Coordinates of C-alpha atoms in Angstrom, one line a residue:
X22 CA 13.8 46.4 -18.4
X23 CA 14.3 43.5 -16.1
X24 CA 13.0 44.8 -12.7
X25 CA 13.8 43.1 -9.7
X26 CA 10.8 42.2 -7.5
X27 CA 10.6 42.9 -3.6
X28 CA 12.4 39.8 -2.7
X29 CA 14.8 40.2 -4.9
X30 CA 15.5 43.9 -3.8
X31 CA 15.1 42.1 -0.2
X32 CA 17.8 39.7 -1.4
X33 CA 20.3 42.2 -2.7
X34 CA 20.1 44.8 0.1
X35 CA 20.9 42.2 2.6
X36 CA 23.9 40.9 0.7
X37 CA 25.1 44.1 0.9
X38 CA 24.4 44.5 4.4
X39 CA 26.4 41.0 5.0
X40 CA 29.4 42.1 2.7
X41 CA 29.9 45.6 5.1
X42 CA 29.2 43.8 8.9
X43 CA 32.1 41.0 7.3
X44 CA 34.5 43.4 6.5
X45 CA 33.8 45.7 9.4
X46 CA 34.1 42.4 11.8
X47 CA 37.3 41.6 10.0
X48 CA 38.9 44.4 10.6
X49 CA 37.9 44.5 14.2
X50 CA 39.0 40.9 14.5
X51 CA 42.3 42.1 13.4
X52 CA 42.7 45.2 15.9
X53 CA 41.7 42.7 18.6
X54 CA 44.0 40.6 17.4
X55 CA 46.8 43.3 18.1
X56 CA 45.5 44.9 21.2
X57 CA 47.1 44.1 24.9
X58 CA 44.1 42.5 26.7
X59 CA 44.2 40.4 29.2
X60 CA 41.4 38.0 28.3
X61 CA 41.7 38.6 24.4
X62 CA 40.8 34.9 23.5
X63 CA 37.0 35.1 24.5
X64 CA 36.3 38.4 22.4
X65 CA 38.4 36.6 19.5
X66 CA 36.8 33.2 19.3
X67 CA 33.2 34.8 19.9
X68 CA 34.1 37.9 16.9
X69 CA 35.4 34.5 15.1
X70 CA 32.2 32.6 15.6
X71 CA 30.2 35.8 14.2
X72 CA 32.4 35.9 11.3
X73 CA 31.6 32.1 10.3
X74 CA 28.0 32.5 11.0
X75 CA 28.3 35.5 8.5
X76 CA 30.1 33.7 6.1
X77 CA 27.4 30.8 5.8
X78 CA 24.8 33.4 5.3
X79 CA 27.0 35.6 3.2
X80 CA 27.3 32.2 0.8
X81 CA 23.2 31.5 1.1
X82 CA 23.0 34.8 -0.2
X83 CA 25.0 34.5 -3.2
X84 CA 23.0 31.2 -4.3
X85 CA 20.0 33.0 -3.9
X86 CA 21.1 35.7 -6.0
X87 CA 22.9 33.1 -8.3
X88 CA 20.0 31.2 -8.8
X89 CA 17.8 34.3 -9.9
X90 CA 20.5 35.5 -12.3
X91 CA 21.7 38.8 -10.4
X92 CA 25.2 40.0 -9.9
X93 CA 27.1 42.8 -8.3
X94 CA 29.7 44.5 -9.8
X95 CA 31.3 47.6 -7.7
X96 CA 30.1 49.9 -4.9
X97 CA 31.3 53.5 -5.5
X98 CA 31.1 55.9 -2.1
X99 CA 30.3 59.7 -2.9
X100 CA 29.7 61.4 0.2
X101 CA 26.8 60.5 1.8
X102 CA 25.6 57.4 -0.3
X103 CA 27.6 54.4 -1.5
X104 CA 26.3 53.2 -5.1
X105 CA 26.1 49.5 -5.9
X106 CA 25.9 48.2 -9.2
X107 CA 24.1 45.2 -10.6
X108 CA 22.9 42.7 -13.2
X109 CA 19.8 40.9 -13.7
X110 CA 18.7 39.0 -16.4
X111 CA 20.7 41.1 -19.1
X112 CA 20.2 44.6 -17.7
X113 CA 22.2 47.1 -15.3
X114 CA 20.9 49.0 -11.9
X115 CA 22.2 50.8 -9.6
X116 CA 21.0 50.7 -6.0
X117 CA 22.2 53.9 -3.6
X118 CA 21.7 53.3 0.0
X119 CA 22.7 55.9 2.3
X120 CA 26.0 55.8 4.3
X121 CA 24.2 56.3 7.9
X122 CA 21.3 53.9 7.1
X123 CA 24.0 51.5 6.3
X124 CA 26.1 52.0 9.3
X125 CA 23.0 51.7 11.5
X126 CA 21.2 48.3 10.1
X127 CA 25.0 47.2 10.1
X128 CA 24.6 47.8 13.8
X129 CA 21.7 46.8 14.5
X130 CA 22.9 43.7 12.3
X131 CA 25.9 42.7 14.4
X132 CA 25.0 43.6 17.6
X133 CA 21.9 40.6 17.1
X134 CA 24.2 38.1 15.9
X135 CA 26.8 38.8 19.0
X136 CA 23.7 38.6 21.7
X137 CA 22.0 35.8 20.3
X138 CA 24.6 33.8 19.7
X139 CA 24.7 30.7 21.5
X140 CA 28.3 28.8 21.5
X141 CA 27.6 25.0 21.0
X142 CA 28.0 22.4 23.4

């Protein structure tokens, strides 16, 4: 079997970490999208800003993973780990990361991108 090596296990674990903090900022975007504040547009172009800034790493990501023949299929949630499966050079794995790691790197995650971020001039 195909195993992946540590940069490769790197690679895929923050790919997944990417794919959650973009669709948990998503749907954040769209409740503050929605919600009655007064100064709404500063939260919505800085969440927006995030979101791109994910994007473009979300896509160097998937070269990476291109280039070095990996794929992910699915993820499957059961209780308290979510199950992603993948492809490398011909064979299947399955990596299970647990749901409260998850939610905390994803913290951790997007919490650095909003206070580093630095809007260009």
């Amino acid at each position: 079997m195909a195993k992946l090596t540590s940069d490769e296990h790197q690679a895929l674990h923050h790919y997944i970490l990417l794919l959650v903090a973009r669709q948990v900022l998503e749907r954040d975007f769209s409740y503050l999208e929605q919600a009655n504040l007064k100064l709404a547009h500063p939260y919505l172009e800085l969440t927006k800003s995030v979101l791109d800034h994910i994007s473009k790493e979300l896509k160097a990501m998937k070269t990476y993973l291109h280039a070095h023949h990996i794929t992910i299929d699915s993820r499957k949630q059961e209780g308290l780990f979510s199950e992603y499966y993948y492809r490398h050079k011909g064979y299947e794995g399955v990596t299970r990361v647990l749901n409260a790691h998850l939610k905390n790197q994803v913290h951790d995650y997007v919490t650095s991108c909003f206070t580093t971020f630095r809007k260009p001039s």
